[in-house]
CSV table of C-alpha atoms and ligand atoms in Angstrom, one decimal:
chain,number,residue,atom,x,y,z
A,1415,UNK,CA,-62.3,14.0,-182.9
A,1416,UNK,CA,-65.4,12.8,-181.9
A,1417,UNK,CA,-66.6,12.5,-185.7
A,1418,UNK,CA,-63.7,10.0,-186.3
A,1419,UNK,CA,-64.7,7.8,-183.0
A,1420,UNK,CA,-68.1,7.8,-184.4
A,1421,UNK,CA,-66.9,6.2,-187.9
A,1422,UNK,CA,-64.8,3.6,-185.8
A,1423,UNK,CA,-67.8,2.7,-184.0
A,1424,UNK,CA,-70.2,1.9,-187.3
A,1425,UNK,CA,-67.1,0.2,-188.4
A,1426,UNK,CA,-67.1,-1.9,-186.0
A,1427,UNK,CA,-70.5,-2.6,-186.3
A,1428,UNK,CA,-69.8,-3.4,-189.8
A,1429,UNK,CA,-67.3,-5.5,-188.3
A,1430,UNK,CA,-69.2,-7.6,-186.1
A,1431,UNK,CA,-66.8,-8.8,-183.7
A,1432,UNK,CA,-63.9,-7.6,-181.2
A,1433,UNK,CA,-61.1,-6.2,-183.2
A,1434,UNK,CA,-57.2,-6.2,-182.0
A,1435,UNK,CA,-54.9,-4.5,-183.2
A,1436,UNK,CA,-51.0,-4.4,-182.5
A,1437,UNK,CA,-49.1,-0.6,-182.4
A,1438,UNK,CA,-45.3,-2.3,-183.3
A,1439,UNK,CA,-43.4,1.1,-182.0
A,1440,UNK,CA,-42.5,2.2,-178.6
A,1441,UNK,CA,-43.3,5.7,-179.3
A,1442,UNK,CA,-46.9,4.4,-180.9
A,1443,UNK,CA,-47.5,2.8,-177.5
A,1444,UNK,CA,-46.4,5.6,-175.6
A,1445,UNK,CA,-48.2,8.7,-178.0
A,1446,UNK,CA,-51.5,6.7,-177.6
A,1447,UNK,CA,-51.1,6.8,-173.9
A,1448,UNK,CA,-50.1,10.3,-173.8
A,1449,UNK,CA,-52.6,11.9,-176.3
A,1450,UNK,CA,-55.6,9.5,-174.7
A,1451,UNK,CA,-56.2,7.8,-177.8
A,1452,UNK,CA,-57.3,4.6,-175.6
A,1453,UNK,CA,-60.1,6.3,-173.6
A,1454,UNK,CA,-61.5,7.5,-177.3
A,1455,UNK,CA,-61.5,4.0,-178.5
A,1456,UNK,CA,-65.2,2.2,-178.6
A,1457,UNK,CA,-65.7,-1.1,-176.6
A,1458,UNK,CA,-64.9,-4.0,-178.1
A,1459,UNK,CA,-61.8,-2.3,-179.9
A,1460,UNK,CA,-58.2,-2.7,-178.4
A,1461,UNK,CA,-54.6,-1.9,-179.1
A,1462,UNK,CA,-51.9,-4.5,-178.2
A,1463,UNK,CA,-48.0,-3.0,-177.6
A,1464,UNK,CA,-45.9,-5.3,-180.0
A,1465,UNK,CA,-42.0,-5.5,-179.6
A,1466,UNK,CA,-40.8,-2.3,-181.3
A,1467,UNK,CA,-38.7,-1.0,-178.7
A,1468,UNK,CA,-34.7,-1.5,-179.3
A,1469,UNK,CA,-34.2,-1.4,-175.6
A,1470,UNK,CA,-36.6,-3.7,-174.8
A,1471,UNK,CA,-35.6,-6.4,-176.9
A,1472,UNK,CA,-32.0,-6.5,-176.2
A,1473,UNK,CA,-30.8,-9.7,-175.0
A,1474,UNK,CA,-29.4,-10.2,-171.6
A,1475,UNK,CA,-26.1,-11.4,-173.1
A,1476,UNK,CA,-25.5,-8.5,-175.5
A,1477,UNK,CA,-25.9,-6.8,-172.0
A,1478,UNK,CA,-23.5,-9.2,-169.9
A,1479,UNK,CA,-20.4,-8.8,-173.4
A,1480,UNK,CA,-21.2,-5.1,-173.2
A,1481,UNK,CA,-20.6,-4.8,-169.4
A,1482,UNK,CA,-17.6,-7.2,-169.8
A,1483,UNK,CA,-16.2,-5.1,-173.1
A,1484,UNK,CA,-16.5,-2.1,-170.7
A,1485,UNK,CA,-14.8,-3.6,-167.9
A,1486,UNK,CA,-11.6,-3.9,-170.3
A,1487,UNK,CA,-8.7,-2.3,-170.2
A,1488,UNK,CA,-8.0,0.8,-172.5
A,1489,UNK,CA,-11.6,0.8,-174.2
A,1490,UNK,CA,-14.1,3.3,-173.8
A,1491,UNK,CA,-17.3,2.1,-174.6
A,1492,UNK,CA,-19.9,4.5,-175.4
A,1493,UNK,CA,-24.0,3.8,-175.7
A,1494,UNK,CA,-27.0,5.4,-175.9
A,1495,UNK,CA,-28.2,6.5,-172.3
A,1496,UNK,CA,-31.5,4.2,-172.3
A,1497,UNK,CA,-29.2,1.3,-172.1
A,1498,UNK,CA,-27.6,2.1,-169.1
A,1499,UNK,CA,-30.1,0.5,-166.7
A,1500,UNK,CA,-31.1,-2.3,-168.9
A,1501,UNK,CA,-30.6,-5.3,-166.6
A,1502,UNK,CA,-28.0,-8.1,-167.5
A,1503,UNK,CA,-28.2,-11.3,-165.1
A,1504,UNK,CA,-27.0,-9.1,-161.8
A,1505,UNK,CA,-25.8,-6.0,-162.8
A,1506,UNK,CA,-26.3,-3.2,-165.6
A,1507,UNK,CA,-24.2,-1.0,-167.2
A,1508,UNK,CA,-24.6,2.0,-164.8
A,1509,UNK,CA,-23.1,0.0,-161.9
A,1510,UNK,CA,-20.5,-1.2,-164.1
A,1511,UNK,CA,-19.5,3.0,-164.6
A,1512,UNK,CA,-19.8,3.1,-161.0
A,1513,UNK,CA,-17.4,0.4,-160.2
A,1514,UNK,CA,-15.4,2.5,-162.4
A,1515,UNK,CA,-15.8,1.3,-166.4
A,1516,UNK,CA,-15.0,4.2,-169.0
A,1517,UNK,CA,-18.7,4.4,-170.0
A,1518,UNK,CA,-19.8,7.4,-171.6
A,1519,UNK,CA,-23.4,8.0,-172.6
A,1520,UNK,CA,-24.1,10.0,-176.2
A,1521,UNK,CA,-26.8,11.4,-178.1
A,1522,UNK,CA,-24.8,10.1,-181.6
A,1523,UNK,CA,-22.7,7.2,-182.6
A,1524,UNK,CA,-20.9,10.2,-184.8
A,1525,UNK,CA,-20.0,11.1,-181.1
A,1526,UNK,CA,-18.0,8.2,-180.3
A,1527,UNK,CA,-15.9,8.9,-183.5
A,1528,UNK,CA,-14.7,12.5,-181.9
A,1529,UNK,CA,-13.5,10.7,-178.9
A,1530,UNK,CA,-11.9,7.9,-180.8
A,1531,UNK,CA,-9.9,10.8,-182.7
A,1532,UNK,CA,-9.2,11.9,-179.6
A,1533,UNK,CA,-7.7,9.3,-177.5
A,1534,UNK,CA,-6.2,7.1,-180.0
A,1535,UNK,CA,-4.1,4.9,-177.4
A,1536,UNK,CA,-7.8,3.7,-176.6
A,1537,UNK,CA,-10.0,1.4,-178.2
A,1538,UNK,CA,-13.5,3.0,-178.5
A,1539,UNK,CA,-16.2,0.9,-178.8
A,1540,UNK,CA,-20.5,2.1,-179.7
A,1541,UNK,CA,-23.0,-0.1,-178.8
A,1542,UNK,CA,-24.6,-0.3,-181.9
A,1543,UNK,CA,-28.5,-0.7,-180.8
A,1544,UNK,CA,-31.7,0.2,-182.2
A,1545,UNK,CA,-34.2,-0.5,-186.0
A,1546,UNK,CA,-33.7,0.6,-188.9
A,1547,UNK,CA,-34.2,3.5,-187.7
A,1548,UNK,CA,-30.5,4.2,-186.3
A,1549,UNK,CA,-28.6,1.7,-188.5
A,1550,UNK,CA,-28.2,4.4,-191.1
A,1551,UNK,CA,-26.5,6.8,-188.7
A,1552,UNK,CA,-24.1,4.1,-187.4
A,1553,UNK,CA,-23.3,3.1,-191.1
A,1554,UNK,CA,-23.0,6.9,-191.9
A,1555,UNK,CA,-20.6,6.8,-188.6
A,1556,UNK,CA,-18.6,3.6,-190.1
A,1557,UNK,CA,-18.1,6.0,-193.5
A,1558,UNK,CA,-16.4,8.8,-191.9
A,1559,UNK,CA,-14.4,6.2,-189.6
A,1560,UNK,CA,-13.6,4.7,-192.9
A,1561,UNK,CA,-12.4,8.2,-194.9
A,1562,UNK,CA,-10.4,9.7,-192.0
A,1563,UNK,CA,-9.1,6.5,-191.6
A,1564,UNK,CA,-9.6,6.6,-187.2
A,1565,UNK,CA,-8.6,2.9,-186.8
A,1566,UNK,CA,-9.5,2.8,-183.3
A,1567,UNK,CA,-13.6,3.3,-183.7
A,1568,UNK,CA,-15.1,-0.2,-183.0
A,1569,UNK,CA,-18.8,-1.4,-182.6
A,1570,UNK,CA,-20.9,-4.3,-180.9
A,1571,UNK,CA,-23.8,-4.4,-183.1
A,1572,UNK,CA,-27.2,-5.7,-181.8
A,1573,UNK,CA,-29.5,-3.5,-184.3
A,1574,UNK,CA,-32.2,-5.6,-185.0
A,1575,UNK,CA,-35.0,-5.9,-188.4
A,1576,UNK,CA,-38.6,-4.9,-187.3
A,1577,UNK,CA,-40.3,-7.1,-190.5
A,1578,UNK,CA,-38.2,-10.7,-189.3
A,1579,UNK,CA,-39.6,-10.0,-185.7
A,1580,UNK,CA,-43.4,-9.8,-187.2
A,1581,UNK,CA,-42.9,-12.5,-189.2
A,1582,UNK,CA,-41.8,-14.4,-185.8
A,1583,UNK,CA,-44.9,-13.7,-184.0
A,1584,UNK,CA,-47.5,-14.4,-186.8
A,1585,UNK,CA,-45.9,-17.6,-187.7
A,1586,UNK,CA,-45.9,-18.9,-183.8
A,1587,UNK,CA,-49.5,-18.6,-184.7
A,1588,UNK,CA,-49.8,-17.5,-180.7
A,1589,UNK,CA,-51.4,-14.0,-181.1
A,1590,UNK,CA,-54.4,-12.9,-181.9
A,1591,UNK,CA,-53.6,-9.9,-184.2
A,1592,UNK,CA,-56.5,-8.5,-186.6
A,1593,UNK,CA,-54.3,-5.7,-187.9
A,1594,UNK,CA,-50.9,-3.5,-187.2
A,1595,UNK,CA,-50.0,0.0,-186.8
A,1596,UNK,CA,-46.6,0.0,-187.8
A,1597,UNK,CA,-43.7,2.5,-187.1
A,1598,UNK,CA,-43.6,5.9,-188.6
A,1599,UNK,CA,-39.8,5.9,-188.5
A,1600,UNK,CA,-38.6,2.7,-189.3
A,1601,UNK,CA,-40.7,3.0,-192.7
A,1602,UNK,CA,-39.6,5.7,-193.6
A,1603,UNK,CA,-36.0,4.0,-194.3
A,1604,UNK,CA,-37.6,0.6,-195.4
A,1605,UNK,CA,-40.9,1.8,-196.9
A,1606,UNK,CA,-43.8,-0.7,-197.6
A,1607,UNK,CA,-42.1,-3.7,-199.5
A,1608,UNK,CA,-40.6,-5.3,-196.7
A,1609,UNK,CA,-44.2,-5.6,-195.1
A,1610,UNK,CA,-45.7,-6.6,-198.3
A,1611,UNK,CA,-45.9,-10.8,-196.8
A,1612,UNK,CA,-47.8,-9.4,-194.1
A,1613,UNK,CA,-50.8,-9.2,-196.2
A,1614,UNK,CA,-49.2,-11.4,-198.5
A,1615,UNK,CA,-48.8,-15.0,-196.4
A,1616,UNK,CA,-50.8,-13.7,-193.3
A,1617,UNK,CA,-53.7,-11.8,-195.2
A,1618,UNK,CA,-53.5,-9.1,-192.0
A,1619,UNK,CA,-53.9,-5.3,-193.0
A,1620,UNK,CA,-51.3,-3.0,-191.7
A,1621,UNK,CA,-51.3,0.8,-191.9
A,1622,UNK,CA,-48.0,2.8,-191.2
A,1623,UNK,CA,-49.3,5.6,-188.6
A,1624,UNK,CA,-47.7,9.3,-187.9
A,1625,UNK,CA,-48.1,10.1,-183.8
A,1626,UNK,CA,-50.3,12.6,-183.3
A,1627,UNK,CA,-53.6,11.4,-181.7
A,1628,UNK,CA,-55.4,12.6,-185.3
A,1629,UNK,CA,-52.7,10.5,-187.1
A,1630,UNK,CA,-53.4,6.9,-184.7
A,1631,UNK,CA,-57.4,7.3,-185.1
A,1632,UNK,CA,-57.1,7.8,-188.7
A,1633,UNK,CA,-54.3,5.1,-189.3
A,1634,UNK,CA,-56.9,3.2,-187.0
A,1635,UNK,CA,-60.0,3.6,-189.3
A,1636,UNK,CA,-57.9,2.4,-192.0
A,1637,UNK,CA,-57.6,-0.7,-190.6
A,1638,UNK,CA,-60.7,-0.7,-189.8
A,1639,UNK,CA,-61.7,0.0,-193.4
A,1640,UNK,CA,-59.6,-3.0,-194.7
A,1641,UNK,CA,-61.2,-5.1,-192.5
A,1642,UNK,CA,-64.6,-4.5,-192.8
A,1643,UNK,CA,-64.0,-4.7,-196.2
A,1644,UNK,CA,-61.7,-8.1,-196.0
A,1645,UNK,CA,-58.9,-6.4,-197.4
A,1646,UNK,CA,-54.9,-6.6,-196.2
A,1647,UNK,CA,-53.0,-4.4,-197.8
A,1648,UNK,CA,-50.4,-2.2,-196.2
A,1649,UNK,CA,-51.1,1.5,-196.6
A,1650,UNK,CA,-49.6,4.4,-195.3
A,1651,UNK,CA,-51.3,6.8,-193.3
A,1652,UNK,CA,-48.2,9.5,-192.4
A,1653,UNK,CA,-47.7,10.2,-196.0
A,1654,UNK,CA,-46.4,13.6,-194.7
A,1655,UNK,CA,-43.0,11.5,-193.7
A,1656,UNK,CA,-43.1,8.2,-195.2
A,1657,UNK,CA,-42.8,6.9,-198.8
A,1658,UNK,CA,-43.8,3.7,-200.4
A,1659,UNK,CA,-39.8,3.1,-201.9
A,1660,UNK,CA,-38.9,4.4,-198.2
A,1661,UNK,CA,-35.4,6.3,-198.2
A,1662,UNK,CA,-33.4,4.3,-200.8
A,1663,UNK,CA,-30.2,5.9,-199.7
A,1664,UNK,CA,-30.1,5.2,-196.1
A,1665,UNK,CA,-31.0,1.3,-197.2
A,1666,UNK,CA,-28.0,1.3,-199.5
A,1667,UNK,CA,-26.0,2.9,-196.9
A,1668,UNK,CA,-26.9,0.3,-194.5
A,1669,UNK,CA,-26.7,-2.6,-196.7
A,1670,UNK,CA,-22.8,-1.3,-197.5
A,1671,UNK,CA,-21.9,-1.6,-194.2
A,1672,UNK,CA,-24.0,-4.9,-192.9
A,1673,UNK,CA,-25.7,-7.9,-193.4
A,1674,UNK,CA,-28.6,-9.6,-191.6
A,1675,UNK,CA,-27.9,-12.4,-189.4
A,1676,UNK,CA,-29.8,-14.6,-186.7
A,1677,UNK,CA,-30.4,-12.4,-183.5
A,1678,UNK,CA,-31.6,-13.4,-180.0
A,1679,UNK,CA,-34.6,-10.8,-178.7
A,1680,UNK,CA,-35.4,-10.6,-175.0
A,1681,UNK,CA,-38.8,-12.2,-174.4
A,1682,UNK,CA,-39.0,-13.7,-178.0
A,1683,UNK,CA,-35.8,-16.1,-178.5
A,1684,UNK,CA,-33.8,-16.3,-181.8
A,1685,UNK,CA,-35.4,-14.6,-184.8
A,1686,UNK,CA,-33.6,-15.9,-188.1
A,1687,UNK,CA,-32.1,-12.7,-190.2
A,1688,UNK,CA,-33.6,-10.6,-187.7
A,1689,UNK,CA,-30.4,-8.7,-186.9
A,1690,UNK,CA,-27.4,-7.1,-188.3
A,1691,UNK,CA,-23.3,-7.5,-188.6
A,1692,UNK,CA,-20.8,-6.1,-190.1
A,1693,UNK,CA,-19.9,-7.7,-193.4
A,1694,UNK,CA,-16.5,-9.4,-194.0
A,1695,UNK,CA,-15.0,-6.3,-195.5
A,1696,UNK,CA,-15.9,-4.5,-192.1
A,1697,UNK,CA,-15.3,-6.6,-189.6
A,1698,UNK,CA,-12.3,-4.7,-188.2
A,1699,UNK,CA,-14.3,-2.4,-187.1
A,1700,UNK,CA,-16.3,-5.2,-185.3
A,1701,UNK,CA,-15.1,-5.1,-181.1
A,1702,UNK,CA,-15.3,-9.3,-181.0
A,1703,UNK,CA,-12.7,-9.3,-183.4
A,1704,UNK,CA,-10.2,-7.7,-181.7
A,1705,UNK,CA,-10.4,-8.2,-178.0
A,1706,UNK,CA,-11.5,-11.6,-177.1
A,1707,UNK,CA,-15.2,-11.8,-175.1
A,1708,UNK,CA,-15.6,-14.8,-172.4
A,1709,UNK,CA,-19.2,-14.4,-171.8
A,1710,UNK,CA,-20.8,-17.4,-173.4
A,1711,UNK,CA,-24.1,-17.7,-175.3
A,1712,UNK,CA,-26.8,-17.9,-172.7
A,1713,UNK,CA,-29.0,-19.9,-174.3
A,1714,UNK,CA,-32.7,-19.7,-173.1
A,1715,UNK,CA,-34.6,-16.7,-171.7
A,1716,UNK,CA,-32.7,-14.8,-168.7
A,1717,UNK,CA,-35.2,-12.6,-168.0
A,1718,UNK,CA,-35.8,-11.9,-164.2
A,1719,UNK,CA,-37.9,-14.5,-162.2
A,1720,UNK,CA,-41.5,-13.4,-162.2
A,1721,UNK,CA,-40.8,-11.0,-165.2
A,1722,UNK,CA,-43.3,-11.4,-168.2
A,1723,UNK,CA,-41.4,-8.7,-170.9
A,1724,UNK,CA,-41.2,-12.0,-173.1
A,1725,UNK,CA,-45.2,-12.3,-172.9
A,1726,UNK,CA,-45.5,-8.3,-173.2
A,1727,UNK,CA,-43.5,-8.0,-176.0
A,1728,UNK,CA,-45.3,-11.0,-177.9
A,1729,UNK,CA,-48.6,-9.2,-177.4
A,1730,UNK,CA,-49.5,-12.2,-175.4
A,1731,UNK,CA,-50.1,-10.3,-172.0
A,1732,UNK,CA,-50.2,-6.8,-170.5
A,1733,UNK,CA,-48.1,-5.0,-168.2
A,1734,UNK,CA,-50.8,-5.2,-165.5
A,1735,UNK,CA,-51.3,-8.7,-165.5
A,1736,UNK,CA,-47.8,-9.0,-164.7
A,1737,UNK,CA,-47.2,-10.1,-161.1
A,1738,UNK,CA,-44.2,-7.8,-160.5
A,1739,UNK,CA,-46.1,-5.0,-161.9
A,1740,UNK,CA,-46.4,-1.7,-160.1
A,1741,UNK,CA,-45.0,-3.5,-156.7
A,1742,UNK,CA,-41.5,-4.8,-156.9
A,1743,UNK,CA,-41.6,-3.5,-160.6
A,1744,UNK,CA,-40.7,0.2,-161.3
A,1745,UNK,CA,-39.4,2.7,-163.5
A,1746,UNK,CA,-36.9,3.8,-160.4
A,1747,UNK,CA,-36.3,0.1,-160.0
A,1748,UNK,CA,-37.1,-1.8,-163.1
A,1749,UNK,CA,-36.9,-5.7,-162.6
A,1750,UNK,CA,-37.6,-6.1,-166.2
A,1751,UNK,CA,-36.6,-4.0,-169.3
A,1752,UNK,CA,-40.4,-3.1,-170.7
A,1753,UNK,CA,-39.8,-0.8,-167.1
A,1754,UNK,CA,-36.6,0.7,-168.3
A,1755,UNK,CA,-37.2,2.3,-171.2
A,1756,UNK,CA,-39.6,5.7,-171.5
A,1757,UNK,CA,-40.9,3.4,-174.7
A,1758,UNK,CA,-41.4,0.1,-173.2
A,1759,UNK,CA,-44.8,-0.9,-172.3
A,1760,UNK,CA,-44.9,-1.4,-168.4
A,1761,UNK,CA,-43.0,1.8,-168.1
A,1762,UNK,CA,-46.2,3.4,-170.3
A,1763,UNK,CA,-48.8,1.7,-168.2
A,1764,UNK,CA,-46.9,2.8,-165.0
A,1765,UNK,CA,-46.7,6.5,-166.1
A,1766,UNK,CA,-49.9,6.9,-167.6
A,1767,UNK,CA,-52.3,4.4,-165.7
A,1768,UNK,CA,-51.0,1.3,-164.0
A,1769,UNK,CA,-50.0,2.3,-160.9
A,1770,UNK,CA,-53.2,4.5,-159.4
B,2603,SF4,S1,-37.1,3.5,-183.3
B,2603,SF4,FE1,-38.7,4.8,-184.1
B,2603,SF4,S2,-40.0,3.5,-185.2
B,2603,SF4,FE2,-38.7,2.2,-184.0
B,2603,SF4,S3,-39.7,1.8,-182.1
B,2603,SF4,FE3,-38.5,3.5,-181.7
B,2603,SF4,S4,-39.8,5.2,-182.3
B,2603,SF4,FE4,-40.8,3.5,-183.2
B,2604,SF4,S1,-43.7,-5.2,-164.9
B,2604,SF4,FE1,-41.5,-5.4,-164.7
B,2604,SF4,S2,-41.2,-7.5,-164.3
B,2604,SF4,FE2,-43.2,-7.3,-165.1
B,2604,SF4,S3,-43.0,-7.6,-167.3
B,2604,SF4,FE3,-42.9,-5.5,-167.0
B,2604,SF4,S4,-40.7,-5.1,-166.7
B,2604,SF4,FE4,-41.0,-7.3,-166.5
């Protein structure tokens, strides 16, 4: 290990100036807190968390029509269990259970399709969240709803595109980004092409990383490499996992089932094609086409008063130079939803440093 901090530090040398670069994935940020791979890192060297965690960047409306889809009558809804305490505007899904909501919390959207077999006088609805990384198992989902022909599966998509969001954030032209560590998962589905403009229009280097603290430091020297040698290519680093053509399969599975559209991210606003719906021939299966959802589209951000998630997940600002941080901010009673999830980035900071 500390052969490898060595060659970052006569890289940096090389360099000649502060280097910063953005880990894109929630379970980056939270692996490098874990393993320690900050501490290792030599001055003048930093790692900005960038907005790749799904329940971070879920808008407070998608919460608001998935509390009011829950509070209707004869529908189950079923999520993942990180969303539960994702705040809306005043509530969040778990006191919407509480008040009494059929809400049911699953490991597998292939889970919701079991209960809609079984309770076929109810409309039951998966809040479809998450990267590319889960979009193949709610397609794969939508298949078998499809063959056994269970009529009475429905989703609420709000998956989201990581490469849009990037594209966002370097064309605001607001951060200060010398390179990315991009998501081990995600690329395995999309591979490199779809970061191919990074280097392309932005001439930034990014390097898709595994998560051990070996992996980070080594994707890290990469980038490090293509900098001190004014390269930007993207290269892959967790070649154990991820291929350059990605997982062909799961793409055309996905691209069966949806197509991107425009999509609102907490913090960041509306990010052209930077989400995904059903397409025409699927949109029965979409929940807004059969019951009919009042909540309007809150236009603007929503986020708490005092909250900075939308700074945080811009790379513009830390957790700890949020004001709320640590005080009327926690994990137990999140204000924001970088606190809610085990991947967002004030929840990291809180449980691995912030809070001493
Ligand atoms: S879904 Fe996977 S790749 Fe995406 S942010 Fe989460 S852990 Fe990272
Ligand atoms: S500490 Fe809390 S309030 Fe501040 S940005 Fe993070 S989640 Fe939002």
């Amino acid at each position: 290990m500390s052969l490898a901090v060595e060659t970052l530090k006569n890289l940096l040398k090389q360099i000649g100036k502060p280097v910063r670069l953005m880990e894109v994935c929630g379970t980056h940020t939270v692996a490098i807190f874990r393993q320690g791979v900050r501490e290792l890192l030599p001055e003048g060297l930093s790692l900005i968390s960038g907005p790749g965690c799904p329940v971070c960047v879920t808008a407070v409306e998608d919460i608001e029509k998935a509390m009011e889809i829950s509070g209707k009558k004869n529908v189950i809804f079923t999520t993942f269990g990180d969303m539960m305490r994702v705040p809306g505007i005043k509530k969040n899904l778990s006191e919407i259970k509480a008040e009494g909501a059929d809400i049911r919390v699953l490991y597998s959207p292939i889970d919701a399709l079991k209960i809609a077999a079984e309770n076929k006088d109810k409309k039951v609805v998966f809040f479809a969240t998450g990267f590319e990384t889960t979009s193949p198992s709610v397609a794969a989902t939508l298949f078998e709803a499809e063959k056994r022909g269970i009529s009475n599966f429905y989703i609420y998509s709000v998956h989201k595109l990581v490469p849009p969001a990037l594209d966002a954030l370097l064309s605001s032209g607001e951060i200060k980004i010398d390179g990315f560590i991009m998501p081990g998962h995600v690329s395995t589905i999309i591979g490199t092409g779809p970061y191919e403009f990074i280097s392309e229009k932005y001439r930034k280097p990014s390097v898709i990383t595994g998560f051990e603290a070996g992996d980070i430091l080594q994707g890290i020297n990469m980038l490090l490499e293509q900098i001190a040698s004014n390269r930007a290519d993207v290269e892959i680093q967790y070649k154990k996992v991820v291929r350059e053509e990605g997982n062909p399969k799961a793409v055309a599975l996905i691209n069966e089932y949806f197509e991107p559209c425009d999509a609102y991210w907490r913090g960041i606003g509306t990010i052209p094609l930077s989400g995904l719906k059903l397409r025409e021939k699927y949109r029965h299966r979409d929940i807004n086409s059969v019951i009919k959802i009042e909540t309007l589209f809150i236009s603007g951000p929503q986020e708490p008063k005092g909250c900075s998630c939308g700074e945080i997940l811009k790379g513009l600002q830390t957790p700890d130079e949020c004001p709320l941080f640590a005080g009327v901010c926690t994990p137990e009673n999140p204000v924001g939803a970088c606190m809610v999830s085990t991947e967002g980035s004030c929840a990291a900071y809180y449980k691995y440093r912030g809070h001493k």
